[in-house]
Amino acid sequence: MYRVLYLSHLASGRDFSVVAQILHVSRERNQQLGVTGALVFDGARFCQLIEGPRAHVVSLAQRIQADPRHTGYRVLFENEDGSARLLPRWLTGYCEPDDLDVFEDGTALTAAQALQTFLQRVPGWDLSS
Ligand SMILES: Cc1cc2nc3c(=O)[nH]c(=O)nc-3n(C[C@H](O)[C@H](O)[C@H](O)COP(=O)(O)O)c2cc1C
């Protein structure tokens, strides 16, 4: 599995309609690509884990990074290993406004801790597939 976890901010001048568009496209496209994971939005920030075949995850992450609907894309974790999927379904939804503070710059999380923290929070977020 190749995995990328990142944090970004909704671009200024964009509103919530962006989120609905992204959820719609990603649901269909990620299934085609064999990509699973989770995307959460807190009203201002996105945090997303994508996992799947290396080529698909790398090209998707590049596409997402270049998307003008968000800014400040910052990778929190990126790695490949032989493990099974951590999130076997594609989940999306909302989180509380301070849930993502822990991932902001200046917090002392290692990449592995950032991934663990994200995964620990997924069950508490009301995400749907
Ligand atoms: C925060 C954010 C997360 C996104 N997540 C995904 C995703 O998981 N899967 C996906 O296909 N597109 C996602 N997109 C949209 C892509 O950037 C891109 O618009 C979409 O894949 C269509 O690409 P295309 O116009 O090159 O076909 C995301 C965009 C943003 C801003």
Coordinates of N, CA and C and ligand atoms in Angstrom, one line a residue:
M1 N 0.8 -1.2 0.0 CA 0.0 0.0 0.0 C 0.9 1.3 0.0
Y2 N 0.5 2.2 -0.9 CA 1.2 3.5 -0.8 C 0.2 4.4 -0.1
R3 N 0.7 5.2 0.8 CA -0.2 6.1 1.5 C 0.3 7.6 1.6
V4 N -0.7 8.5 1.4 CA -0.4 9.9 1.6 C -1.5 10.5 2.5
L5 N -1.0 11.2 3.6 CA -1.9 11.9 4.4 C -1.5 13.4 4.4
Y6 N -2.4 14.3 4.1 CA -2.1 15.7 4.1 C -3.1 16.6 4.7
L7 N -2.7 17.8 4.9 CA -3.6 18.8 5.5 C -3.6 20.0 4.5
S8 N -4.7 20.6 4.3 CA -4.8 21.8 3.4 C -5.9 22.7 3.9
H9 N -6.0 23.9 3.3 CA -7.0 24.9 3.6 C -7.8 25.2 2.4
L10 N -9.1 25.3 2.7 CA -10.0 25.8 1.6 C -9.5 27.1 1.0
A11 N -9.4 27.2 -0.3 CA -8.9 28.4 -0.9 C -9.8 29.6 -0.6
S12 N -9.2 30.8 -0.4 CA -10.1 32.0 -0.1 C -11.0 32.3 -1.3
G13 N -12.2 32.7 -1.0 CA -13.1 33.0 -2.1 C -13.9 31.7 -2.5
R14 N -13.6 30.6 -1.9 CA -14.3 29.3 -2.2 C -15.3 29.1 -1.0
D15 N -16.4 28.5 -1.4 CA -17.4 28.2 -0.3 C -17.7 26.7 -0.3
F16 N -18.6 26.3 0.6 CA -18.8 24.9 0.9 C -19.2 24.1 -0.4
S17 N -19.7 24.8 -1.4 CA -20.1 24.0 -2.6 C -19.0 23.2 -3.2
V18 N -17.8 23.7 -2.9 CA -16.6 23.0 -3.4 C -16.5 21.5 -2.8
V19 N -17.0 21.4 -1.5 CA -16.9 20.2 -0.8 C -17.8 19.1 -1.5
A20 N -19.0 19.5 -1.8 CA -19.9 18.6 -2.4 C -19.4 18.1 -3.8
Q21 N -18.8 19.1 -4.5 CA -18.2 18.7 -5.8 C -17.1 17.6 -5.6
I22 N -16.2 17.9 -4.7 CA -15.1 17.0 -4.5 C -15.6 15.6 -4.0
L23 N -16.5 15.6 -3.1 CA -17.0 14.3 -2.6 C -17.6 13.5 -3.7
H24 N -18.3 14.2 -4.6 CA -19.0 13.5 -5.7 C -18.0 12.9 -6.7
V25 N -17.0 13.7 -7.0 CA -15.9 13.2 -8.0 C -15.1 12.1 -7.3
S26 N -14.7 12.3 -6.1 CA -13.8 11.4 -5.4 C -14.4 10.0 -5.2
R27 N -15.7 10.0 -4.9 CA -16.4 8.7 -4.6 C -16.2 7.8 -5.8
E28 N -16.5 8.4 -7.0 CA -16.5 7.6 -8.2 C -15.1 7.3 -8.6
R29 N -14.3 8.3 -8.6 CA -12.9 8.1 -9.2 C -12.1 7.2 -8.3
N30 N -12.2 7.3 -7.0 CA -11.3 6.5 -6.1 C -11.7 5.0 -6.3
Q31 N -12.9 4.8 -6.5 CA -13.3 3.4 -6.7 C -12.6 2.8 -7.9
Q32 N -12.7 3.6 -9.0 CA -12.0 3.2 -10.2 C -10.5 2.9 -10.1
L33 N -9.9 3.7 -9.2 CA -8.5 3.7 -9.0 C -8.0 2.7 -8.0
G34 N -9.0 2.1 -7.2 CA -8.6 1.2 -6.1 C -8.0 2.0 -5.0
V35 N -8.5 3.2 -4.8 CA -8.0 4.1 -3.8 C -9.0 4.2 -2.7
T36 N -8.6 3.9 -1.4 CA -9.5 4.1 -0.3 C -8.9 5.1 0.7
G37 N -9.5 5.3 1.8 CA -9.0 6.3 2.8 C -10.2 7.1 3.3
A38 N -9.8 8.3 3.7 CA -10.9 9.2 4.3 C -10.5 10.7 4.0
L39 N -11.6 11.5 3.8 CA -11.4 12.9 3.6 C -12.4 13.6 4.6
V40 N -11.8 14.4 5.5 CA -12.6 15.2 6.4 C -12.4 16.7 6.2
F41 N -13.5 17.4 6.4 CA -13.5 18.9 6.2 C -14.1 19.5 7.5
D42 N -13.4 20.5 8.0 CA -13.8 21.1 9.3 C -14.5 22.5 9.1
G43 N -14.7 22.8 7.8 CA -15.3 24.1 7.5 C -14.3 25.1 7.0
A44 N -13.0 24.7 7.2 CA -11.9 25.6 6.7 C -10.8 24.7 6.2
R45 N -10.6 23.6 6.7 CA -9.4 22.7 6.4 C -9.9 21.4 6.0
F46 N -9.0 20.8 5.1 CA -9.2 19.4 4.7 C -8.1 18.6 5.3
C47 N -8.4 17.4 5.6 CA -7.4 16.4 6.0 C -7.8 15.1 5.3
Q48 N -6.9 14.5 4.6 CA -7.2 13.4 3.7 C -6.1 12.3 3.8
L49 N -6.5 11.1 3.9 CA -5.6 9.9 3.7 C -6.1 9.2 2.5
I50 N -5.1 9.0 1.6 CA -5.4 8.1 0.4 C -4.5 6.9 0.5
E51 N -5.0 5.8 0.2 CA -4.1 4.6 0.1 C -4.5 3.7 -1.0
G52 N -3.5 3.0 -1.6 CA -3.8 2.1 -2.7 C -2.5 1.9 -3.5
P53 N -2.7 1.4 -4.8 CA -1.5 1.1 -5.6 C -0.7 2.4 -5.8
R54 N 0.7 2.2 -5.7 CA 1.6 3.4 -5.7 C 1.3 4.3 -6.9
A55 N 1.2 3.8 -8.1 CA 1.1 4.7 -9.3 C -0.2 5.5 -9.2
H56 N -1.3 4.9 -8.7 CA -2.5 5.6 -8.7 C -2.5 6.7 -7.5
V57 N -2.0 6.3 -6.4 CA -2.0 7.2 -5.3 C -1.0 8.4 -5.6
V58 N 0.1 8.2 -6.2 CA 1.0 9.2 -6.5 C 0.4 10.2 -7.5
S59 N -0.2 9.7 -8.5 CA -0.8 10.6 -9.5 C -2.0 11.3 -9.0
L60 N -2.8 10.6 -8.2 CA -3.9 11.3 -7.6 C -3.5 12.4 -6.6
A61 N -2.4 12.1 -5.8 CA -1.9 13.1 -4.9 C -1.4 14.4 -5.6
Q62 N -0.8 14.1 -6.8 CA -0.3 15.3 -7.6 C -1.5 16.1 -8.1
R63 N -2.5 15.4 -8.5 CA -3.7 16.1 -9.1 C -4.4 16.9 -7.9
I64 N -4.5 16.3 -6.8 CA -5.1 17.0 -5.7 C -4.3 18.2 -5.2
Q65 N -3.0 18.0 -5.2 CA -2.1 19.1 -4.7 C -2.3 20.3 -5.7
A66 N -2.4 20.1 -6.9 CA -2.5 21.2 -7.9 C -3.9 21.8 -8.0
D67 N -4.8 21.2 -7.2 CA -6.2 21.7 -7.3 C -6.4 23.1 -6.7
P68 N -6.8 24.1 -7.4 CA -6.9 25.5 -6.9 C -8.0 25.7 -5.9
R69 N -8.8 24.7 -5.6 CA -9.8 24.9 -4.6 C -9.3 24.8 -3.2
H70 N -8.0 24.4 -3.0 CA -7.4 24.5 -1.7 C -6.0 25.0 -1.8
T71 N -5.4 25.4 -0.6 CA -4.1 25.9 -0.6 C -3.3 25.4 0.6
G72 N -2.0 25.6 0.6 CA -1.3 25.2 1.8 C -1.2 23.7 2.0
Y73 N -1.2 23.0 0.9 CA -1.2 21.5 0.9 C 0.1 21.1 1.6
R74 N 0.0 20.4 2.7 CA 1.2 19.9 3.4 C 1.1 18.5 3.8
V75 N 2.1 17.7 3.3 CA 2.1 16.3 3.5 C 2.5 16.0 5.0
L76 N 1.6 15.2 5.6 CA 1.9 14.8 7.0 C 2.5 13.4 7.1
F77 N 2.2 12.6 6.1 CA 2.8 11.2 6.1 C 2.8 10.8 4.7
E78 N 3.8 10.1 4.3 CA 3.9 9.5 2.9 C 4.8 8.3 3.0
N79 N 4.3 7.2 2.6 CA 5.1 6.0 2.7 C 4.5 4.8 2.0
E80 N 5.3 3.8 1.7 CA 4.8 2.6 1.1 C 5.2 1.4 2.0
D81 N 4.3 0.5 2.2 CA 4.7 -0.7 2.9 C 3.9 -1.9 2.4
G82 N 4.1 -3.1 3.0 CA 3.4 -4.3 2.5 C 2.2 -4.6 3.3
S83 N 1.7 -3.6 4.1 CA 0.6 -3.9 5.0 C -0.8 -3.9 4.2
A84 N -1.8 -4.4 4.8 CA -3.1 -4.4 4.3 C -3.7 -3.0 4.4
R85 N -4.8 -2.7 3.7 CA -5.4 -1.4 3.8 C -5.7 -1.1 5.3
L86 N -5.5 0.2 5.7 CA -5.9 0.6 7.0 C -7.3 1.0 7.0
L87 N -7.8 1.6 5.9 CA -9.2 2.0 5.7 C -9.7 1.4 4.4
P88 N -10.4 0.2 4.5 CA -10.7 -0.5 3.3 C -11.9 0.1 2.5
R89 N -12.5 1.1 3.1 CA -13.5 1.8 2.3 C -13.2 3.3 2.2
W90 N -13.8 3.9 1.2 CA -13.6 5.4 1.0 C -14.6 6.1 1.9
L91 N -14.1 6.9 2.8 CA -15.0 7.6 3.8 C -14.9 9.1 3.7
T92 N -16.0 9.8 3.8 CA -15.9 11.3 3.7 C -16.9 11.8 4.7
G93 N -16.6 13.1 5.2 CA -17.5 13.7 6.1 C -16.9 14.9 6.8
Y94 N -17.5 15.3 7.8 CA -17.1 16.6 8.5 C -16.6 16.2 9.9
C95 N -15.7 17.2 10.4 CA -15.3 17.0 11.8 C -15.4 18.4 12.5
E96 N -15.1 18.4 13.7 CA -15.3 19.6 14.5 C -14.1 20.6 14.2
P97 N -14.4 21.9 14.4 CA -13.4 22.9 13.9 C -12.1 22.8 14.6
D98 N -12.0 22.2 15.8 CA -10.6 22.1 16.3 C -10.0 20.7 16.2
D99 N -10.7 19.8 15.6 CA -10.1 18.4 15.5 C -8.8 18.3 14.7
L100 N -8.6 19.3 13.8 CA -7.4 19.2 12.9 C -6.3 20.0 13.4
D101 N -6.5 20.8 14.5 CA -5.5 21.6 15.1 C -4.2 20.9 15.3
V102 N -4.3 19.6 15.8 CA -3.2 18.8 16.1 C -2.2 18.6 15.0
F103 N -2.7 18.8 13.7 CA -1.9 18.5 12.5 C -1.3 19.8 12.0
E104 N -1.6 20.9 12.6 CA -1.0 22.2 12.2 C 0.5 22.2 12.3
D105 N 1.2 23.0 11.5 CA 2.6 23.2 11.6 C 3.0 23.6 13.0
G106 N 4.1 23.2 13.5 CA 4.5 23.6 14.8 C 4.1 22.6 15.9
T107 N 3.2 21.7 15.6 CA 2.9 20.6 16.6 C 4.0 19.6 16.3
A108 N 4.3 18.9 17.4 CA 5.5 18.1 17.3 C 5.2 16.6 16.9
L109 N 4.3 16.4 16.0 CA 4.0 15.0 15.6 C 5.0 14.6 14.6
T110 N 5.5 13.3 14.8 CA 6.3 12.7 13.7 C 5.2 12.3 12.6
A111 N 5.7 11.9 11.5 CA 4.8 11.4 10.4 C 4.0 10.2 10.9
A112 N 4.7 9.3 11.5 CA 4.0 8.1 12.0 C 2.9 8.4 13.0
Q113 N 3.2 9.4 13.9 CA 2.3 9.8 14.9 C 1.1 10.5 14.2
A114 N 1.4 11.3 13.2 CA 0.3 12.0 12.5 C -0.7 10.9 11.9
L115 N -0.1 9.9 11.3 CA -1.0 8.9 10.7 C -1.8 8.2 11.8
Q116 N -1.1 7.8 12.9 CA -1.8 7.1 14.0 C -3.0 8.0 14.6
T117 N -2.7 9.3 14.7 CA -3.6 10.2 15.3 C -4.9 10.3 14.4
F118 N -4.6 10.4 13.1 CA -5.7 10.5 12.1 C -6.6 9.2 12.2
L119 N -5.9 8.1 12.2 CA -6.6 6.8 12.2 C -7.4 6.6 13.5
Q120 N -6.9 7.1 14.6 CA -7.6 7.0 15.9 C -8.8 7.8 15.9
R121 N -8.8 8.9 15.1 CA -10.0 9.8 15.1 C -11.1 9.4 14.2
V122 N -10.7 8.6 13.2 CA -11.7 8.2 12.2 C -13.0 7.7 12.8
P123 N -12.9 6.7 13.7 CA -14.2 6.1 14.2 C -15.1 7.2 14.9
G124 N -14.5 8.2 15.5 CA -15.2 9.2 16.2 C -15.9 10.3 15.3
W125 N -15.4 10.3 14.0 CA -16.0 11.2 13.0 C -17.1 10.5 12.4
D126 N -18.1 11.2 12.1 CA -19.3 10.6 11.5 C -19.2 10.6 10.0
L127 N -18.4 9.7 9.5 CA -18.0 9.6 8.1 C -18.9 8.6 7.4
S128 N -19.2 8.8 6.1 CA -20.0 7.8 5.4 C -19.2 7.5 4.1
S129 N -19.6 6.3 3.5 CA -18.9 5.9 2.3 C -19.8 6.0 1.1
Ligands
LIG1 C1 -9.3 18.7 -0.8 C2 -9.4 17.9 -2.1 C3 -9.5 16.5 -2.1 C4 -9.7 15.8 -3.2 N1 -9.8 14.5 -3.2 C5 -9.9 13.8 -4.3 C6 -10.0 12.3 -4.3 O1 -9.9 11.7 -3.3 N2 -10.2 11.7 -5.5 C7 -10.3 12.4 -6.7 O2 -10.5 11.8 -7.7 N3 -10.3 13.7 -6.7 C8 -10.1 14.4 -5.6 N4 -10.1 15.8 -5.6 C9 -10.3 16.4 -6.9 C10 -9.1 16.4 -7.8 O3 -8.2 17.5 -7.4 C11 -9.5 16.6 -9.3 O4 -10.3 17.8 -9.5 C12 -10.4 15.4 -9.7 O5 -9.8 14.2 -9.5 C13 -10.7 15.5 -11.3 O6 -9.5 15.5 -12.0 P1 -9.5 15.8 -13.5 O7 -10.3 17.1 -13.8 O8 -8.1 15.9 -13.9 O9 -10.2 14.7 -14.2 C14 -9.8 16.5 -4.5 C15 -9.7 17.9 -4.5 C16 -9.5 18.6 -3.3 C17 -9.4 20.1 -3.3

